[in-house]
Tab-separated table of C-alpha atoms and ligand atoms in Angstrom:
chain	number	residue	atom	x	y	z
V	1	UNK	CA	4.268	-46.091	-0.022
V	2	UNK	CA	3.042	-42.837	-0.160
V	3	UNK	CA	4.929	-40.290	1.669
V	4	UNK	CA	3.883	-36.469	2.631
V	5	UNK	CA	6.448	-33.901	3.236
V	6	UNK	CA	6.635	-32.118	6.144
V	7	UNK	CA	8.340	-28.539	5.574
V	8	UNK	CA	8.792	-25.679	8.165
V	9	UNK	CA	10.885	-22.560	7.325
V	10	UNK	CA	13.144	-20.043	9.182
V	11	UNK	CA	12.988	-16.960	7.797
V	12	UNK	CA	15.710	-14.325	8.863
V	13	UNK	CA	14.853	-10.667	8.050
V	14	UNK	CA	16.998	-7.386	8.209
V	15	UNK	CA	15.085	-4.124	10.495
V	16	UNK	CA	14.622	-1.030	8.539
V	17	UNK	CA	16.742	1.410	11.263
V	18	UNK	CA	19.220	3.500	10.376
V	19	UNK	CA	21.474	2.234	13.048
V	20	UNK	CA	23.077	-0.776	13.941
V	21	UNK	CA	21.313	-3.040	16.843
V	22	UNK	CA	23.835	-2.518	19.695
V	23	UNK	CA	25.769	0.497	18.394
V	24	UNK	CA	25.681	4.033	16.652
V	25	UNK	CA	27.130	2.821	13.052
V	26	UNK	CA	25.067	2.946	10.136
V	27	UNK	CA	22.773	0.090	7.941
V	28	UNK	CA	23.543	1.735	4.666
V	29	UNK	CA	24.175	-1.237	2.191
V	30	UNK	CA	26.624	-0.483	-0.483
V	31	UNK	CA	28.927	1.696	2.044
V	32	UNK	CA	32.483	1.063	1.030
V	33	UNK	CA	33.730	-1.977	2.796
V	34	UNK	CA	34.035	-1.633	6.715
V	35	UNK	CA	33.224	1.854	6.646
V	36	UNK	CA	30.409	1.182	8.706
V	37	UNK	CA	31.899	0.088	11.936
V	38	UNK	CA	33.394	1.226	15.313
V	39	UNK	CA	34.439	-0.713	17.990
V	40	UNK	CA	31.804	-1.944	19.035
V	41	UNK	CA	30.650	-3.906	16.062
V	42	UNK	CA	34.151	-4.876	15.289
V	43	UNK	CA	34.665	-6.894	18.714
V	44	UNK	CA	36.708	-4.942	20.381
V	45	UNK	CA	38.066	-6.174	24.144
V	46	UNK	CA	36.145	-4.259	26.682
V	47	UNK	CA	33.441	-2.346	24.485
V	48	UNK	CA	29.577	-3.044	25.692
V	49	UNK	CA	26.654	-3.150	23.519
V	50	UNK	CA	23.226	-0.826	23.909
V	51	UNK	CA	20.588	-2.019	22.532
V	52	UNK	CA	18.699	0.298	20.120
V	53	UNK	CA	15.150	0.427	20.550
V	54	UNK	CA	13.732	1.255	17.389
V	55	UNK	CA	15.145	-2.578	16.624
V	56	UNK	CA	12.871	-3.353	19.867
V	57	UNK	CA	9.945	-1.326	17.683
V	58	UNK	CA	10.097	-2.906	14.980
V	59	UNK	CA	10.325	-6.250	16.108
V	60	UNK	CA	6.972	-6.087	18.280
V	61	UNK	CA	5.196	-4.686	15.236
V	62	UNK	CA	5.788	-7.618	13.508
V	63	UNK	CA	5.277	-9.356	16.293
V	64	UNK	CA	1.528	-8.148	16.182
V	65	UNK	CA	1.464	-8.501	12.557
V	66	UNK	CA	2.258	-12.033	12.993
V	67	UNK	CA	-0.306	-12.330	16.104
V	68	UNK	CA	2.226	-13.630	18.266
V	69	UNK	CA	2.364	-13.284	22.094
V	70	UNK	CA	5.074	-10.981	23.113
V	71	UNK	CA	7.372	-11.697	25.930
V	72	UNK	CA	6.960	-9.106	28.797
V	73	UNK	CA	10.453	-10.236	29.249
V	74	UNK	CA	13.457	-11.869	27.359
V	75	UNK	CA	16.748	-11.676	27.141
V	76	UNK	CA	19.697	-11.216	24.608
V	77	UNK	CA	22.234	-15.177	24.399
V	78	UNK	CA	25.504	-15.541	23.612
V	79	UNK	CA	25.531	-17.970	20.645
V	80	UNK	CA	29.217	-18.774	20.426
V	81	UNK	CA	31.291	-19.689	17.208
V	82	UNK	CA	34.240	-18.367	15.849
V	83	UNK	CA	34.182	-17.487	12.320
V	84	UNK	CA	36.265	-14.270	10.258
V	85	UNK	CA	33.070	-12.592	9.211
V	86	UNK	CA	31.884	-12.461	13.270
V	87	UNK	CA	34.929	-10.700	15.228
V	88	UNK	CA	33.532	-11.295	19.128
V	89	UNK	CA	33.389	-14.549	18.758
V	90	UNK	CA	29.934	-14.999	19.210
V	91	UNK	CA	26.879	-13.682	18.190
V	92	UNK	CA	24.158	-11.818	20.161
V	93	UNK	CA	20.921	-13.626	19.778
V	94	UNK	CA	17.908	-14.448	21.741
V	95	UNK	CA	17.333	-18.538	22.758
V	96	UNK	CA	15.434	-19.384	25.630
V	97	UNK	CA	13.389	-16.537	25.873
V	98	UNK	CA	13.001	-14.463	22.617
V	99	UNK	CA	10.328	-11.353	22.162
V	100	UNK	CA	7.792	-13.310	20.589
V	101	UNK	CA	6.367	-16.824	20.209
V	102	UNK	CA	2.594	-18.696	19.068
V	103	UNK	CA	2.043	-16.777	16.239
V	104	UNK	CA	0.672	-17.342	12.829
V	105	UNK	CA	-0.476	-16.197	9.110
V	106	UNK	CA	-2.760	-17.283	7.027
V	107	UNK	CA	-2.043	-18.577	3.467
V	108	UNK	CA	-4.331	-19.137	0.254
V	109	UNK	CA	-4.394	-23.052	-1.037
V	110	UNK	CA	-4.373	-23.704	-4.339
V	111	UNK	CA	-8.137	-24.733	-3.962
V	112	UNK	CA	-8.764	-21.377	-3.080
V	113	UNK	CA	-9.383	-21.938	0.867
V	114	UNK	CA	-6.930	-20.707	3.790
V	115	UNK	CA	-4.884	-22.749	5.987
V	116	UNK	CA	-2.917	-21.603	8.847
V	117	UNK	CA	0.664	-21.701	9.344
V	118	UNK	CA	2.210	-21.896	13.320
V	119	UNK	CA	4.742	-19.545	13.835
V	120	UNK	CA	6.697	-21.033	16.641
V	121	UNK	CA	8.728	-17.747	17.953
V	122	UNK	CA	10.772	-14.352	16.461
V	123	UNK	CA	13.497	-13.663	17.995
V	124	UNK	CA	15.902	-10.957	17.634
V	125	UNK	CA	19.619	-10.740	16.688
V	126	UNK	CA	22.539	-9.291	14.945
V	127	UNK	CA	23.778	-9.822	11.685
V	128	UNK	CA	27.314	-11.056	10.753
V	129	UNK	CA	29.654	-9.541	8.112
V	130	UNK	CA	31.006	-10.785	5.092
V	131	UNK	CA	33.608	-12.800	3.487
V	132	UNK	CA	34.882	-11.747	-0.013
V	133	UNK	CA	37.152	-14.487	-1.612
V	134	UNK	CA	39.582	-14.220	-3.961
V	135	UNK	CA	40.840	-17.206	-5.404
V	136	UNK	CA	42.956	-16.199	-7.779
V	137	UNK	CA	45.186	-14.041	-5.767
V	138	UNK	CA	44.475	-16.543	-3.028
V	139	UNK	CA	43.305	-14.440	-0.341
V	140	UNK	CA	39.893	-13.721	1.094
V	141	UNK	CA	38.377	-10.017	2.395
V	142	UNK	CA	36.514	-9.456	4.784
V	143	UNK	CA	33.194	-6.068	5.271
V	144	UNK	CA	32.159	-5.652	8.583
V	145	UNK	CA	29.754	-3.590	7.424
V	146	UNK	CA	26.886	-6.071	7.822
V	147	UNK	CA	27.992	-6.657	11.242
V	148	UNK	CA	25.650	-5.953	14.459
V	149	UNK	CA	22.842	-5.324	11.895
V	150	UNK	CA	19.531	-5.959	13.911
V	151	UNK	CA	17.224	-8.808	11.996
V	152	UNK	CA	14.378	-10.816	13.256
V	153	UNK	CA	14.191	-14.608	13.127
V	154	UNK	CA	10.971	-15.674	12.081
V	155	UNK	CA	10.586	-19.669	12.547
V	156	UNK	CA	7.593	-21.382	11.261
V	157	UNK	CA	6.120	-24.201	12.888
V	158	UNK	CA	6.261	-27.432	10.810
V	159	UNK	CA	2.543	-26.498	9.365
V	160	UNK	CA	3.778	-26.665	5.498
V	161	UNK	CA	3.384	-29.729	3.172
V	162	UNK	CA	3.836	-28.466	-0.138
V	163	UNK	CA	6.342	-26.554	-2.056
V	164	UNK	CA	3.304	-24.172	-3.393
V	165	UNK	CA	2.676	-23.303	0.396
V	166	UNK	CA	6.150	-22.817	1.224
V	167	UNK	CA	6.095	-20.256	-1.557
V	168	UNK	CA	2.800	-18.831	-0.333
V	169	UNK	CA	3.565	-18.420	3.129
V	170	UNK	CA	6.954	-16.503	2.464
V	171	UNK	CA	5.010	-14.046	-0.028
V	172	UNK	CA	2.535	-13.538	2.587
V	173	UNK	CA	5.507	-13.245	5.396
V	174	UNK	CA	7.075	-11.017	2.744
V	175	UNK	CA	4.279	-9.258	1.987
V	176	UNK	CA	3.134	-8.564	6.009
V	177	UNK	CA	6.853	-6.887	6.220
V	178	UNK	CA	6.964	-5.115	3.917
V	179	UNK	CA	3.027	-3.605	4.675
V	180	UNK	CA	3.827	-2.543	8.452
V	181	UNK	CA	7.527	-1.224	6.570
V	182	UNK	CA	10.171	-3.145	9.470
V	183	UNK	CA	12.393	-4.472	6.036
V	184	UNK	CA	13.035	-3.120	2.656
V	185	UNK	CA	12.317	-7.583	1.653
V	186	UNK	CA	15.308	-6.999	-0.909
V	187	UNK	CA	15.601	-10.952	-1.599
V	188	UNK	CA	18.972	-10.186	-3.913
V	189	UNK	CA	20.581	-7.656	-1.118
V	190	UNK	CA	19.719	-10.401	1.710
V	191	UNK	CA	16.968	-8.518	3.736
V	192	UNK	CA	14.896	-11.181	3.379
V	193	UNK	CA	16.625	-14.778	3.692
V	194	UNK	CA	15.009	-18.263	3.917
V	195	UNK	CA	16.229	-21.284	5.181
V	196	UNK	CA	14.134	-24.568	4.637
V	197	UNK	CA	13.455	-28.149	6.893
V	198	UNK	CA	12.236	-30.605	5.076
V	199	UNK	CA	11.600	-34.370	6.513
V	200	UNK	CA	9.024	-37.099	4.679
V	201	UNK	CA	6.954	-39.873	6.539
V	202	UNK	CA	4.292	-42.495	6.066
V	203	UNK	CA	1.357	-40.898	5.134
V	204	UNK	CA	-0.897	-41.403	8.171
V	205	UNK	CA	2.388	-41.487	10.537
V	206	UNK	CA	1.759	-39.206	13.108
V	207	UNK	CA	6.133	-38.452	13.771
V	208	UNK	CA	7.883	-36.837	11.943
V	209	UNK	CA	10.536	-37.909	9.501
V	210	UNK	CA	14.636	-37.012	9.585
V	211	UNK	CA	14.906	-33.034	7.005
V	212	UNK	CA	17.056	-31.392	5.812
V	213	UNK	CA	18.015	-28.078	6.164
V	214	UNK	CA	18.212	-26.327	2.712
V	215	UNK	CA	20.335	-22.527	2.544
V	216	UNK	CA	21.024	-20.506	-0.258
V	217	UNK	CA	18.065	-19.647	-0.881
V	218	UNK	CA	17.606	-15.669	-1.984
V	219	UNK	CA	14.037	-16.030	-4.503
V	220	UNK	CA	10.232	-17.685	-3.135
V	221	UNK	CA	11.208	-19.601	-7.387
V	222	UNK	CA	14.533	-21.036	-5.549
V	223	UNK	CA	12.690	-21.856	-2.332
V	224	UNK	CA	9.640	-24.100	-4.118
V	225	UNK	CA	12.273	-25.261	-6.829
V	226	UNK	CA	14.603	-26.463	-3.805
V	227	UNK	CA	12.425	-27.967	-1.991
V	228	UNK	CA	10.467	-29.870	-5.274
V	229	UNK	CA	13.764	-31.604	-5.600
V	230	UNK	CA	14.451	-32.832	-1.893
V	231	UNK	CA	11.478	-34.309	-1.645
V	232	UNK	CA	12.216	-36.213	-5.072
V	233	UNK	CA	16.039	-37.158	-3.242
V	234	UNK	CA	14.145	-38.206	0.043
V	235	UNK	CA	11.675	-39.888	-1.657
V	236	UNK	CA	13.777	-42.058	-3.632
V	237	UNK	CA	16.061	-42.589	-0.709
V	238	UNK	CA	12.809	-43.818	1.458
V	239	UNK	CA	12.040	-45.832	-1.435
V	240	UNK	CA	14.929	-47.701	-1.548
V	241	UNK	CA	14.656	-47.965	2.040
V	242	UNK	CA	17.088	-46.380	3.002
V	243	UNK	CA	17.590	-43.695	5.625
V	244	UNK	CA	17.434	-40.041	5.011
V	245	UNK	CA	20.203	-38.565	7.402
V	246	UNK	CA	19.985	-35.062	8.880
V	247	UNK	CA	22.061	-32.683	7.068
V	248	UNK	CA	22.421	-29.335	6.207
V	249	UNK	CA	22.022	-29.057	2.370
V	250	UNK	CA	23.372	-26.322	-0.233
V	251	UNK	CA	20.419	-25.133	-3.485
V	252	UNK	CA	22.385	-24.673	-5.697
V	253	UNK	CA	20.348	-22.538	-8.767
V	254	UNK	CA	22.807	-22.896	-11.961
V	255	UNK	CA	22.580	-26.872	-11.679
V	256	UNK	CA	18.819	-26.986	-9.711
V	257	UNK	CA	19.985	-29.729	-7.309
V	258	UNK	CA	21.304	-29.640	-3.845
V	259	UNK	CA	24.430	-30.558	-2.460
V	260	UNK	CA	25.671	-32.123	1.282
V	261	UNK	CA	27.013	-28.791	2.834
V	262	UNK	CA	27.616	-30.335	6.447
V	263	UNK	CA	25.523	-33.602	8.833
V	264	UNK	CA	24.731	-33.451	12.206
V	265	UNK	CA	28.093	-34.715	13.663
V	266	UNK	CA	29.590	-31.823	12.638
V	267	UNK	CA	27.123	-29.059	13.840
V	268	UNK	CA	28.166	-27.094	15.936
V	269	UNK	CA	27.468	-26.827	19.948
V	270	UNK	CA	27.273	-23.355	19.976
V	271	UNK	CA	26.854	-23.350	23.912
V	272	UNK	CA	24.590	-20.755	24.140
V	273	UNK	CA	24.303	-18.731	27.364
V	274	UNK	CA	22.979	-15.463	28.614
V	275	UNK	CA	24.675	-12.091	27.579
V	276	UNK	CA	26.269	-10.559	30.924
V	277	UNK	CA	25.939	-6.893	28.806
V	278	UNK	CA	22.408	-6.682	28.076
V	279	UNK	CA	19.786	-6.695	30.839
V	280	UNK	CA	16.645	-8.351	30.421
V	281	UNK	CA	14.247	-6.395	27.971
V	282	UNK	CA	11.071	-5.682	28.973
V	283	UNK	CA	8.563	-4.867	27.148
V	284	UNK	CA	5.597	-3.631	28.678
V	285	UNK	CA	1.830	-3.333	28.218
V	286	UNK	CA	2.243	0.608	27.538
V	287	UNK	CA	4.697	0.056	24.826
V	288	UNK	CA	3.088	-2.964	23.016
V	289	UNK	CA	-0.272	0.030	22.815
V	290	UNK	CA	2.179	2.496	21.097
V	291	UNK	CA	3.019	0.233	18.711
V	292	UNK	CA	-0.239	-0.971	17.831
V	293	UNK	CA	-1.681	2.828	17.590
V	294	UNK	CA	0.930	2.980	14.246
V	295	UNK	CA	0.342	-0.146	13.376
V	296	UNK	CA	-0.927	0.214	9.708
V	297	UNK	CA	-3.741	-1.618	7.805
V	298	UNK	CA	-2.533	-5.026	6.963
V	299	UNK	CA	-2.915	-7.167	3.877
V	300	UNK	CA	-6.208	-8.998	5.135
V	301	UNK	CA	-7.773	-6.090	5.971
V	302	UNK	CA	-7.024	-3.679	3.222
V	303	UNK	CA	-8.241	-7.132	1.044
V	304	UNK	CA	-11.306	-7.189	2.684
V	305	UNK	CA	-11.635	-3.160	2.349
V	306	UNK	CA	-10.893	-3.489	-1.307
V	307	UNK	CA	-13.733	-6.135	-1.958
V	308	UNK	CA	-16.137	-4.267	0.422
V	309	UNK	CA	-15.352	-0.738	-0.795
V	310	UNK	CA	-14.230	-0.925	-4.671
V	311	UNK	CA	-16.361	-4.079	-5.213
V	312	UNK	CA	-13.574	-5.640	-6.112
V	313	UNK	CA	-13.561	-10.018	-6.500
V	314	UNK	CA	-11.800	-11.840	-4.254
V	315	UNK	CA	-9.174	-12.802	-6.467
V	316	UNK	CA	-8.627	-9.123	-7.746
V	317	UNK	CA	-8.528	-8.026	-4.413
V	318	UNK	CA	-5.999	-10.673	-3.171
V	319	UNK	CA	-3.741	-9.539	-6.437
V	320	UNK	CA	-4.022	-6.203	-5.476
V	321	UNK	CA	-3.119	-6.122	-1.646
V	322	UNK	CA	-0.445	-8.985	-2.275
V	323	UNK	CA	1.843	-5.885	-2.610
V	324	UNK	CA	1.813	-2.728	-0.472
V	325	UNK	CA	3.262	-0.825	-3.673
V	326	UNK	CA	1.113	-2.556	-5.935
V	327	UNK	CA	-1.951	-1.910	-3.398
V	328	UNK	CA	-0.831	1.648	-3.052
V	329	UNK	CA	-0.806	2.361	-7.110
V	330	UNK	CA	-3.747	0.700	-7.428
V	331	UNK	CA	-5.585	3.226	-4.995
V	332	UNK	CA	-3.555	6.052	-6.240
V	333	UNK	CA	-4.693	5.545	-9.651
V	334	UNK	CA	-8.107	4.308	-8.952
V	335	UNK	CA	-8.861	7.336	-6.343
V	336	UNK	CA	-10.576	9.892	-8.977
V	337	UNK	CA	-12.895	7.181	-10.608
V	338	UNK	CA	-16.177	6.745	-9.802
V	339	UNK	CA	-16.247	2.754	-10.636
V	340	UNK	CA	-12.710	0.866	-9.408
V	341	UNK	CA	-13.551	-2.604	-11.294
V	342	UNK	CA	-11.916	-1.433	-14.791
V	343	UNK	CA	-8.877	0.197	-12.693
V	344	UNK	CA	-8.371	-2.986	-10.889
V	345	UNK	CA	-8.306	-4.624	-14.679
V	346	UNK	CA	-6.328	-1.982	-16.507
V	347	UNK	CA	-3.989	-2.127	-13.532
V	348	UNK	CA	-3.759	-5.734	-13.554
V	349	UNK	CA	-3.891	-6.341	-17.283
V	350	UNK	CA	-1.619	-3.978	-18.347
V	351	UNK	CA	0.532	-2.254	-15.701
V	352	UNK	CA	1.255	-6.057	-14.798
V	353	UNK	CA	2.222	-7.296	-17.846
V	354	UNK	CA	4.217	-3.958	-18.240
V	355	UNK	CA	5.838	-4.961	-15.608
V	356	UNK	CA	6.535	-8.252	-16.205
V	357	UNK	CA	7.205	-7.823	-19.612
V	358	UNK	CA	10.255	-5.147	-18.776
V	359	UNK	CA	11.165	-7.519	-15.695
V	360	UNK	CA	10.763	-4.427	-13.161
V	361	UNK	CA	8.942	-3.823	-10.078
V	362	UNK	CA	5.992	-1.237	-9.364
V	363	UNK	CA	8.009	1.336	-7.872
V	364	UNK	CA	10.192	1.568	-11.286
V	365	UNK	CA	7.062	1.603	-13.540
V	366	UNK	CA	7.457	4.628	-16.113
V	367	UNK	CA	3.845	4.974	-16.039
V	368	UNK	CA	3.282	6.632	-12.707
V	369	UNK	CA	0.212	5.930	-10.931
V	370	UNK	CA	-1.257	10.068	-10.567
V	371	UNK	CA	-0.445	9.983	-15.034
V	372	UNK	CA	-2.242	6.365	-15.053
V	373	UNK	CA	-5.172	7.634	-13.469
V	374	UNK	CA	-5.421	10.392	-16.086
V	375	UNK	CA	-5.610	8.243	-18.575
V	376	UNK	CA	-8.500	6.040	-16.844
V	377	UNK	CA	-10.499	9.484	-15.980
V	378	UNK	CA	-10.085	10.485	-19.976
V	379	UNK	CA	-11.819	6.970	-20.661
V	380	UNK	CA	-14.294	6.730	-17.624
V	381	UNK	CA	-15.553	10.337	-18.678
V	382	UNK	CA	-15.828	9.342	-22.380
V	383	UNK	CA	-13.404	10.957	-23.694
V	384	UNK	CA	-11.463	8.211	-25.624
V	385	UNK	CA	-12.129	4.650	-25.549
V	386	UNK	CA	-10.780	1.767	-24.861
V	387	UNK	CA	-8.408	0.914	-27.558
V	388	UNK	CA	-7.236	4.373	-27.744
V	389	UNK	CA	-6.394	4.140	-24.315
V	390	UNK	CA	-4.651	0.905	-25.118
V	391	UNK	CA	-2.240	2.931	-27.746
V	392	UNK	CA	-1.742	5.934	-25.599
V	393	UNK	CA	-0.411	3.582	-23.174
V	394	UNK	CA	1.507	2.234	-25.205
V	395	UNK	CA	3.321	5.469	-26.018
V	396	UNK	CA	3.092	6.606	-22.094
V	397	UNK	CA	5.487	3.322	-21.527
V	398	UNK	CA	7.855	4.778	-23.805
V	399	UNK	CA	8.263	8.260	-23.290
V	400	UNK	CA	6.675	8.531	-19.923
V	401	UNK	CA	4.012	11.703	-21.516
V	402	UNK	CA	0.843	12.427	-19.957
V	403	UNK	CA	-1.657	11.164	-21.294
V	404	UNK	CA	-3.790	14.504	-21.733
V	405	UNK	CA	-1.073	15.325	-23.578
V	406	UNK	CA	-0.932	12.717	-25.759
V	407	UNK	CA	-4.474	12.685	-26.840
V	408	UNK	CA	-3.928	16.572	-27.791
V	409	UNK	CA	-0.883	16.302	-30.056
V	410	UNK	CA	-2.187	13.216	-32.021
V	411	UNK	CA	-6.333	14.706	-31.833
V	412	UNK	CA	-7.193	11.469	-30.332
V	413	UNK	CA	-10.019	13.029	-28.774
V	414	UNK	CA	-13.242	10.432	-28.902
V	415	UNK	CA	-15.746	11.841	-31.573
V	416	UNK	CA	-19.375	11.970	-29.378
V	417	UNK	CA	-21.241	14.503	-31.480
V	418	UNK	CA	-24.137	12.941	-32.601
V	419	UNK	CA	-25.006	14.095	-35.946
V	420	UNK	CA	-21.181	14.195	-36.879
V	421	UNK	CA	-21.343	10.278	-36.047
V	422	UNK	CA	-24.600	9.391	-37.922
V	423	UNK	CA	-23.522	11.017	-40.782
V	424	UNK	CA	-20.555	8.531	-40.740
V	425	UNK	CA	-23.574	5.163	-39.818
V	426	UNK	CA	-25.014	6.301	-43.282
V	427	UNK	CA	-22.120	7.168	-44.785
V	428	UNK	CA	-21.144	3.108	-44.473
V	429	UNK	CA	-24.766	2.513	-44.862
V	430	UNK	CA	-24.659	3.953	-48.217
V	431	UNK	CA	-21.056	2.353	-49.300
V	432	UNK	CA	-22.343	-1.341	-48.740
V	433	UNK	CA	-25.843	-2.220	-49.849
V	434	UNK	CA	-25.794	-5.748	-50.524
V	435	UNK	CA	-24.323	-6.212	-46.958
V	436	UNK	CA	-27.307	-4.312	-45.745
V	437	UNK	CA	-29.614	-6.461	-47.570
V	438	UNK	CA	-28.865	-9.767	-46.307
V	439	UNK	CA	-28.279	-7.932	-42.346
V	440	UNK	CA	-31.720	-7.110	-43.110
V	441	UNK	CA	-32.321	-10.424	-44.203
V	442	UNK	CA	-31.269	-12.221	-40.769
V	443	UNK	CA	-28.038	-12.122	-41.042
V	444	UNK	CA	-27.219	-10.332	-38.168
V	445	UNK	CA	-23.391	-11.610	-37.985
V	446	UNK	CA	-22.729	-8.823	-40.393
V	447	UNK	CA	-23.119	-6.435	-37.452
V	448	UNK	CA	-19.383	-6.757	-36.687
V	449	UNK	CA	-19.296	-5.999	-40.415
V	450	UNK	CA	-20.777	-2.518	-40.151
V	451	UNK	CA	-18.650	-1.922	-36.927
V	452	UNK	CA	-15.445	-2.727	-38.526
V	453	UNK	CA	-16.212	-0.068	-40.811
V	454	UNK	CA	-17.441	2.587	-39.151
V	455	UNK	CA	-14.376	2.143	-36.610
V	456	UNK	CA	-12.141	2.438	-39.298
V	457	UNK	CA	-13.854	5.501	-40.895
V	458	UNK	CA	-13.383	6.942	-37.817
V	459	UNK	CA	-9.842	6.022	-36.941
V	460	UNK	CA	-10.665	4.212	-33.796
V	461	UNK	CA	-11.962	7.841	-31.884
V	462	UNK	CA	-15.684	6.937	-32.060
V	463	UNK	CA	-17.339	5.891	-28.831
V	464	UNK	CA	-18.558	2.026	-29.893
V	465	UNK	CA	-21.782	2.519	-27.470
V	466	UNK	CA	-22.988	5.116	-28.908
V	467	UNK	CA	-21.983	3.862	-32.959
V	468	UNK	CA	-23.825	0.323	-31.492
V	469	UNK	CA	-27.225	2.311	-30.896
V	470	UNK	CA	-27.250	4.323	-34.212
V	471	UNK	CA	-26.131	1.798	-36.475
V	472	UNK	CA	-28.936	-0.494	-35.139
V	473	UNK	CA	-31.517	2.008	-35.685
V	474	UNK	CA	-30.039	3.208	-38.957
V	475	UNK	CA	-30.124	-0.801	-39.964
J	501	ADP	P1	17.105	-26.068	14.044
J	501	ADP	O1	17.600	-24.603	14.493
J	501	ADP	O2	18.046	-26.314	14.794
J	501	ADP	O3	17.541	-25.743	13.097
J	501	ADP	P2	14.741	-25.762	15.072
J	501	ADP	O4	14.069	-26.741	16.067
J	501	ADP	O5	14.387	-24.627	15.476
J	501	ADP	O6	16.268	-26.616	14.770
J	501	ADP	O7	13.690	-25.859	13.819
J	501	ADP	C1	13.874	-24.695	12.713
J	501	ADP	C2	12.403	-25.365	11.282
J	501	ADP	O8	12.128	-26.576	11.357
J	501	ADP	C3	11.397	-25.227	12.623
J	501	ADP	O9	10.968	-24.103	10.958
J	501	ADP	C4	10.948	-26.554	12.487
J	501	ADP	O10	9.543	-26.213	12.110
J	501	ADP	C5	11.341	-27.249	11.483
J	501	ADP	N1	11.401	-28.825	11.656
J	501	ADP	C6	11.431	-29.031	12.667
J	501	ADP	N2	11.811	-30.361	12.401
J	501	ADP	C7	11.599	-30.662	11.106
J	501	ADP	C8	10.816	-31.853	10.814
J	501	ADP	N3	11.262	-33.224	10.981
J	501	ADP	N4	10.747	-31.925	9.325
J	501	ADP	C9	10.878	-30.520	8.948
J	501	ADP	N5	10.783	-29.594	9.428
J	501	ADP	C10	11.165	-29.732	10.900
J	502	MG	MG1	17.806	-24.371	11.540
J	503	ZN	ZN1	29.468	-0.265	15.519
């Protein structure tokens, strides 16, 4: 029997506010343990939460960027459970009435088209703290710095069908949240976390099958690998004629497999109820309009603009707008250039290749967008040729030097003085009479032989276009 995977994703994104969601404590990552705490976020008796307006503004931004409908009135609820990283004994979240619902985003499919993935809801909540287990001394420690840091949870419809689509959805959502500057997107620090729900159903069947929920997916690659593994595991169970059990499973990246964490029977009953300490949250049209006014350009809009204004291909525009940092780098580098297409090629091959080799992000690039722009300008103005530019680029990566300085220091300026070039071409022609005879006899493939000789003579500093013209006329 043929099975079809059904996948829905839940993403927790940490909002980039300076202070926590219900108190004034700092959200700074990496502070000394428990430095960012107060009676409110440590759950002391008698304290009252006060909602952080910026957190709401960020949630509205995320809702608008994902085409969600914003609920004019939403509520905060208590999700009750006991765990030492949550001293209140409950987490403040939104349950029955979230801030936003019914959104979507578009992903690129493998075939090159678009697919719409529904977003069920976005709700706001507070994060829990962190437990640090110390098996050597048989003790556990708790760090409450993260307790009360604002999160939004973005829940997708079960519209995703493959691991690849799941990866595309997550990358797109991640890009959007970074574009609108509400989340730093750092997956290693847990600012962007994903749970994946997966079930299989016989092809053609309408009802969904029984799902498992995967946790601990802290990179795009791991999400894709975990889903592939889970599809295989469930296919095997169903083909044996057995039933998948509803459970939460943990992805183990070192063993490349998922293991059971808890079954449905062990699932908590959270006894949600409206938090009596917080009044309903009212988001009126005025507020939404204010947020709309400040909305930056979104990935899809930027992509269309790159295609329109810079005459880039669909593919190039897609790659260059895949992250706001890359898009900014490209635009800064290409700004002074007349033709943006070579700049796109240079960024996509040389810059991305170099970052990939070094395993660093564009923000850590040893070559700044401005320095890179100078290099591309030298090429566009014909001061250096593309080969020389590659050599200079390598040196820029090594030394972080300005390209103009490298050109001066090494005397790499392109020779474009016509009479000088003609002399060089004639010298090569005179030295190779046999090849000249053959060429004139019809062996035109020898053209590259002459080109090679001349480029060698000029140490690659000659403009190949001019050389081609001169050589053709002399031959
Ligand atoms: P819970 O909060 O218990 O995890 P939800 O109903 O909120 O349950 O669903 C969470 C996620 O699981 C959503 O993204 C949803 O699309 C997805 N989902 C629900 N049912 C299935 C299913 N049978 N197979 C795959 N995904 C599912
Ligand atoms: Mg869930
Ligand atoms: Zn606090």
